[in-house]
Coordinates of C-alpha atoms in Angstrom, one line a residue:
M120 CA -37.5 34.7 87.1
R121 CA -39.0 35.7 83.7
T122 CA -42.5 36.9 83.4
V123 CA -44.2 36.0 80.2
V124 CA -47.0 38.3 79.2
K125 CA -49.3 36.6 76.9
Q126 CA -51.5 38.7 74.7
T127 CA -54.5 37.2 73.4
Y128 CA -57.2 38.4 70.9
N129 CA -60.6 37.4 71.4
H130 CA -63.1 37.1 68.6
K131 CA -64.6 40.4 69.5
D132 CA -61.4 42.3 69.1
F133 CA -60.6 40.7 65.7
R134 CA -63.9 41.7 64.4
Q135 CA -63.5 45.2 65.6
R136 CA -60.0 45.6 64.0
F137 CA -61.0 44.4 60.5
S138 CA -64.4 46.1 60.6
R139 CA -63.2 49.6 61.0
P140 CA -64.1 51.9 58.1
G141 CA -60.5 52.5 56.5
F142 CA -59.5 48.9 56.4
L143 CA -61.4 47.9 53.3
I144 CA -60.0 50.8 51.3
E145 CA -56.5 50.0 52.4
A146 CA -57.0 46.4 51.3
K147 CA -58.3 47.4 47.8
L148 CA -55.4 49.8 47.3
C149 CA -52.8 47.1 48.3
F150 CA -54.4 44.6 45.9
A151 CA -54.4 47.1 43.0
A152 CA -50.8 47.9 43.6
F153 CA -50.0 44.3 43.7
L154 CA -51.7 43.7 40.3
F155 CA -50.0 46.7 38.8
L156 CA -46.6 45.5 39.9
I157 CA -47.3 42.1 38.4
S158 CA -48.5 43.6 35.2
F159 CA -45.6 46.0 35.0
S160 CA -43.1 43.3 35.6
G161 CA -44.6 41.2 32.7
Q162 CA -44.9 44.0 30.2
A163 CA -41.6 45.7 31.0
Q164 CA -39.7 43.1 28.8
V165 CA -41.2 44.4 25.5
E166 CA -41.4 47.9 24.2
T167 CA -41.8 49.6 20.8
K168 CA -40.1 52.7 19.2
I169 CA -41.3 54.6 16.2
D170 CA -39.7 57.7 14.7
T171 CA -42.9 59.3 13.6
T172 CA -46.7 58.6 13.4
K173 CA -47.5 61.2 10.7
I174 CA -46.2 60.8 7.2
R175 CA -47.2 61.8 3.7
I176 CA -48.0 59.2 1.0
G177 CA -44.9 57.3 0.1
E178 CA -42.8 58.4 3.0
Q179 CA -41.2 55.8 5.3
I180 CA -41.4 55.0 9.0
S181 CA -38.8 53.3 11.2
Y182 CA -40.6 50.9 13.6
E183 CA -38.6 49.0 16.2
I184 CA -39.6 46.2 18.7
I185 CA -37.2 46.0 21.6
V186 CA -37.1 42.9 23.9
D187 CA -35.1 42.8 27.2
E188 CA -34.2 39.2 26.6
T189 CA -31.9 37.4 24.3
E190 CA -32.8 33.8 24.7
G191 CA -36.0 32.0 23.7
V192 CA -37.3 35.0 21.8
R193 CA -39.5 34.6 18.7
F194 CA -40.8 37.3 16.4
P195 CA -43.8 36.1 14.4
K196 CA -44.9 37.8 11.1
F197 CA -45.6 41.5 11.2
E198 CA -49.3 42.3 11.5
S199 CA -50.5 45.3 9.4
D200 CA -53.7 47.3 10.0
S201 CA -57.1 45.8 9.3
L202 CA -57.3 47.3 5.8
N203 CA -53.7 46.3 5.0
R204 CA -52.8 49.8 3.9
V205 CA -49.5 50.0 5.8
G206 CA -46.9 47.7 4.3
V207 CA -43.5 46.5 5.2
V208 CA -40.8 47.9 2.9
T209 CA -37.9 46.2 4.6
S210 CA -37.7 43.7 7.4
H211 CA -34.3 44.1 9.0
K212 CA -32.2 41.4 10.7
I213 CA -32.5 41.2 14.4
D214 CA -29.8 43.2 16.2
S215 CA -28.4 42.3 19.6
L216 CA -27.4 45.1 21.9
K217 CA -26.7 45.0 25.7
N218 CA -28.7 41.9 26.4
R219 CA -31.5 43.2 24.2
L220 CA -32.9 42.1 20.9
I221 CA -34.1 44.8 18.4
K222 CA -36.2 44.0 15.4
K223 CA -36.5 46.9 13.0
Y224 CA -39.1 47.4 10.2
T225 CA -39.3 50.1 7.5
L226 CA -43.0 50.8 6.9
T227 CA -44.8 52.9 4.3
S228 CA -48.3 53.6 2.9
F229 CA -49.7 54.8 -0.4
D230 CA -53.2 55.5 0.8
S231 CA -54.1 58.5 2.8
G232 CA -56.0 58.0 6.1
R233 CA -55.6 57.0 9.8
Y234 CA -54.6 53.4 10.4
V235 CA -54.1 51.5 13.6
L236 CA -51.3 49.0 13.8
P237 CA -52.3 46.3 16.3
G238 CA -50.0 45.1 19.0
Q239 CA -47.4 42.8 17.6
E240 CA -47.0 39.3 19.1
I241 CA -43.7 38.5 20.7
F242 CA -43.0 35.1 22.3
I243 CA -40.4 34.9 25.1
K244 CA -39.7 31.4 26.3
N245 CA -43.1 30.4 24.9
K246 CA -44.9 33.2 26.8
R247 CA -47.0 35.6 24.6
F248 CA -46.4 39.3 24.9
L249 CA -48.2 42.2 23.0
T250 CA -46.8 45.6 22.1
D251 CA -48.8 48.7 22.2
Q252 CA -51.1 49.7 19.4
V253 CA -49.8 52.5 17.1
I254 CA -51.9 55.0 15.2
I255 CA -50.4 56.3 12.0
D256 CA -51.7 59.2 10.0
V257 CA -51.0 59.3 6.3
G258 CA -51.6 62.6 4.5
T259 CA -51.8 63.5 0.9
V260 CA -49.3 65.7 -0.9
E261 CA -50.8 69.1 -1.4
V262 CA -50.1 70.7 -4.8
D263 CA -50.0 74.5 -5.0
T264 CA -51.5 75.0 -8.5
L265 CA -50.4 78.7 -8.4
K266 CA -46.8 77.9 -8.0
Q267 CA -47.0 74.6 -9.9
P268 CA -49.4 74.8 -12.9
M269 CA -51.3 71.8 -14.0
H270 CA -50.3 70.2 -17.3
H271 CA -52.1 67.9 -19.7
I272 CA -51.5 64.3 -19.5
K273 CA -48.8 63.3 -22.0
D274 CA -49.3 60.7 -24.5
I275 CA -47.6 57.3 -24.0
Q276 CA -44.0 57.4 -25.2
N277 CA -42.7 54.5 -27.2
E278 CA -39.3 53.1 -26.0
P279 CA -36.6 53.1 -28.6
Y280 CA -36.0 49.8 -30.3
L281 CA -32.8 48.0 -29.5
F282 CA -30.9 45.3 -31.5
S283 CA -32.2 42.7 -29.0
D284 CA -35.8 43.5 -30.0
Y285 CA -34.9 42.3 -33.6
L286 CA -32.8 39.4 -32.6
N287 CA -35.6 36.8 -32.9
Y288 CA -36.4 38.1 -36.4
F289 CA -32.7 38.0 -37.3
W290 CA -32.4 34.3 -36.4
G291 CA -35.7 33.6 -38.1
L292 CA -34.4 35.2 -41.3
I293 CA -31.1 33.3 -41.2
L294 CA -33.1 30.0 -40.7
L295 CA -35.4 30.9 -43.7
L296 CA -32.4 31.6 -45.9
V297 CA -30.8 28.3 -44.9
V298 CA -34.0 26.4 -45.8
I299 CA -34.3 28.2 -49.1
G300 CA -30.7 27.5 -49.9
L301 CA -31.1 23.8 -49.2
I302 CA -34.2 23.6 -51.3
L303 CA -32.5 25.4 -54.3
Y304 CA -29.4 23.2 -53.8
F305 CA -31.4 19.9 -54.1
I306 CA -33.5 21.2 -57.0
L307 CA -30.6 22.6 -59.0
K308 CA -27.7 20.4 -58.1
D309 CA -28.4 17.8 -60.8
K310 CA -29.8 20.3 -63.3
P311 CA -27.3 20.9 -66.1
T312 CA -26.5 24.3 -67.4
E313 CA -27.3 25.3 -71.0
E314 CA -23.7 24.8 -72.0
E315 CA -23.7 21.3 -70.5
I316 CA -26.9 20.4 -72.3
I317 CA -25.5 21.6 -75.7
S318 CA -22.2 19.7 -75.0
R319 CA -24.2 16.5 -74.6
I320 CA -25.9 16.9 -78.0
P321 CA -23.9 15.8 -81.0
P322 CA -22.3 18.8 -82.9
F323 CA -24.4 18.3 -86.0
E324 CA -27.8 18.1 -84.2
A325 CA -26.8 21.0 -81.9
A326 CA -26.0 23.2 -85.0
K327 CA -29.3 22.3 -86.7
M328 CA -31.2 23.1 -83.5
R329 CA -29.6 26.4 -83.1
L330 CA -30.3 27.3 -86.8
K331 CA -33.9 26.6 -86.2
E332 CA -34.0 28.7 -83.0
L333 CA -32.3 31.5 -84.9
D334 CA -35.1 31.5 -87.5
E335 CA -37.7 31.6 -84.8
K336 CA -36.2 34.7 -83.3
K337 CA -37.0 36.7 -86.5
L338 CA -34.1 39.1 -86.0
I339 CA -34.1 40.1 -89.6
S340 CA -37.7 41.4 -89.5
Q341 CA -36.7 43.4 -86.3
N342 CA -33.8 45.0 -88.3
K343 CA -31.2 43.4 -85.9
I344 CA -28.9 42.4 -88.8
K345 CA -25.6 42.6 -86.8
M346 CA -27.0 40.3 -84.0
Y347 CA -28.3 37.9 -86.6
Y348 CA -24.8 37.5 -88.3
V349 CA -23.1 37.3 -84.9
E350 CA -25.2 34.3 -83.9
L351 CA -25.2 32.8 -87.4
T352 CA -21.3 32.7 -87.6
D353 CA -21.1 31.5 -84.0
I354 CA -23.3 28.5 -84.9
V355 CA -21.0 27.6 -87.8
R356 CA -17.7 28.2 -85.8
T357 CA -19.0 26.2 -82.9
F358 CA -19.9 23.3 -85.2
I359 CA -16.4 23.4 -86.9
E360 CA -14.7 23.4 -83.5
R361 CA -16.7 20.5 -82.0
E362 CA -16.8 18.5 -85.2
M363 CA -13.3 19.0 -86.5
N364 CA -11.5 19.8 -83.2
I365 CA -10.3 23.1 -84.7
P366 CA -10.1 26.3 -82.4
A367 CA -12.6 28.1 -84.7
L368 CA -14.1 30.3 -81.9
E369 CA -10.8 31.9 -81.0
S370 CA -9.4 32.2 -84.6
T371 CA -9.8 35.1 -87.0
T372 CA -11.4 34.5 -90.3
D373 CA -8.1 34.2 -92.1
E374 CA -6.6 31.9 -89.5
L375 CA -9.7 29.7 -89.5
L376 CA -9.7 29.4 -93.4
E377 CA -6.0 28.7 -93.5
T378 CA -6.3 26.0 -90.8
I379 CA -9.2 24.3 -92.7
T380 CA -7.2 24.4 -95.9
D381 CA -4.2 22.8 -94.3
F382 CA -6.4 20.3 -92.4
N383 CA -8.1 19.3 -95.7
S384 CA -5.0 18.8 -97.6
S385 CA -3.3 16.8 -94.9
S386 CA -6.2 14.4 -94.4
N387 CA -8.8 12.5 -96.4
L388 CA -11.7 14.9 -95.7
N389 CA -12.0 15.8 -99.3
I390 CA -13.9 19.0 -98.5
P391 CA -15.0 20.6 -101.8
Q392 CA -13.4 23.9 -102.6
E393 CA -16.9 25.4 -103.2
T394 CA -17.7 24.7 -99.5
V395 CA -14.5 26.4 -98.4
D396 CA -15.3 29.4 -100.6
K397 CA -18.8 29.6 -99.2
L398 CA -17.4 29.5 -95.7
K399 CA -14.9 32.3 -96.6
K400 CA -17.6 34.5 -98.2
L401 CA -19.9 34.0 -95.2
L402 CA -17.2 34.8 -92.6
Q403 CA -16.0 37.9 -94.5
E404 CA -19.5 39.2 -95.0
A405 CA -20.2 38.8 -91.3
D406 CA -17.1 40.7 -90.5
L407 CA -18.2 43.6 -92.6
V408 CA -21.6 43.6 -90.9
K409 CA -20.0 43.4 -87.4
F410 CA -17.1 45.8 -87.8
A411 CA -17.9 48.0 -90.9
K412 CA -21.6 48.3 -90.3
S413 CA -22.4 46.9 -93.7
K414 CA -26.0 46.0 -94.4
P415 CA -26.6 43.2 -96.9
L416 CA -29.7 43.0 -99.0
Q417 CA -32.6 40.7 -98.1
N418 CA -31.8 38.1 -100.7
E419 CA -28.2 38.1 -99.7
I420 CA -29.1 37.4 -96.1
V421 CA -31.3 34.5 -97.2
L422 CA -28.4 33.2 -99.3
H423 CA -26.0 33.4 -96.4
R424 CA -28.4 31.5 -94.1
E425 CA -28.6 28.8 -96.8
D426 CA -24.8 28.7 -97.2
A427 CA -24.3 28.3 -93.4
E428 CA -26.6 25.2 -93.4
G429 CA -24.9 23.8 -96.5
I430 CA -21.5 24.1 -95.0
I431 CA -22.7 22.2 -91.9
D432 CA -24.3 19.5 -94.0
T433 CA -21.1 19.2 -96.2
L434 CA -18.6 19.1 -93.3
H435 CA -20.5 16.6 -91.3
P436 CA -20.4 13.7 -93.7
A437 CA -16.8 14.4 -94.6
V438 CA -15.8 14.1 -90.9
T439 CA -18.0 11.0 -90.5
V440 CA -16.3 9.3 -93.5
E441 CA -12.8 10.1 -92.1
S442 CA -13.8 8.7 -88.7
K443 CA -14.9 5.5 -90.3
E444 CA -11.8 5.2 -92.3
N445 CA -9.6 5.7 -89.3
E446 CA -11.6 3.0 -87.5
D447 CA -11.0 0.6 -90.4
D448 CA -7.3 1.4 -90.5
G449 CA -7.1 0.7 -86.8
E450 CA -8.6 -2.7 -87.2

């Protein structure tokens, strides 16, 4: 036969048990421990790692955020200090190592001072976590003026010019030359040369015009006798060549006179012998002036000028008469 002992607590005993002096302290400690365990279990998934918290201006810091989770992790934008003096040099890709995700940043600052990096937000499966704050001290670079003397600020140095600096000017110059060339082409393409203009004028009118231009040059008063005779005989020879179709410009004096004599005897030109003699005298005198440095008298120069015009006047009608006779014979 079993005997069951039933233990009962009355209201008085319960009040005595929970009202003793140490029970309240024990309860508070247990509750605090419970909260600590909960907090620790929530924060243990995220931690930070930094290689140094003290740098000089321009030096770099390696800052890492380590998450004990690989799924559903999101790293928002890096938050700098309140003055935005600490900047991100490089934001590295997220590394995965032993069921961990590691996000690395390379930080630097170019302003001295103490800066507080706030806790960085990390979301794990849509749950928000914060890393610990980090205090960074940025110091200046001290310069020992005894070992490193101070120097004056140097003037601004000009960079050397390269060919590419002048490339725009080069193409601009090429374009300008092309435009000028086109303008000159359209202006001068239909403009005849002096030789073309003279060739369009009948031989007799051209010879008369050139004699007038020779008088206007006043070469005799300038004592340019040789130049005067060169141009005077050239006018006569050019007229004979164009009017009579005789190579007078390339022939010597004797060859030209012989050709004219033969041409006169074999045709109906009827050039007076006096005209042939004047031509001979004019050409021979001109040869003496050009090659023997002879200097005719003033009245002789005037006479030679008159003979040249008389030869042109005499040969022109003779050729004209022959041309008309040839046209009549042809009819």
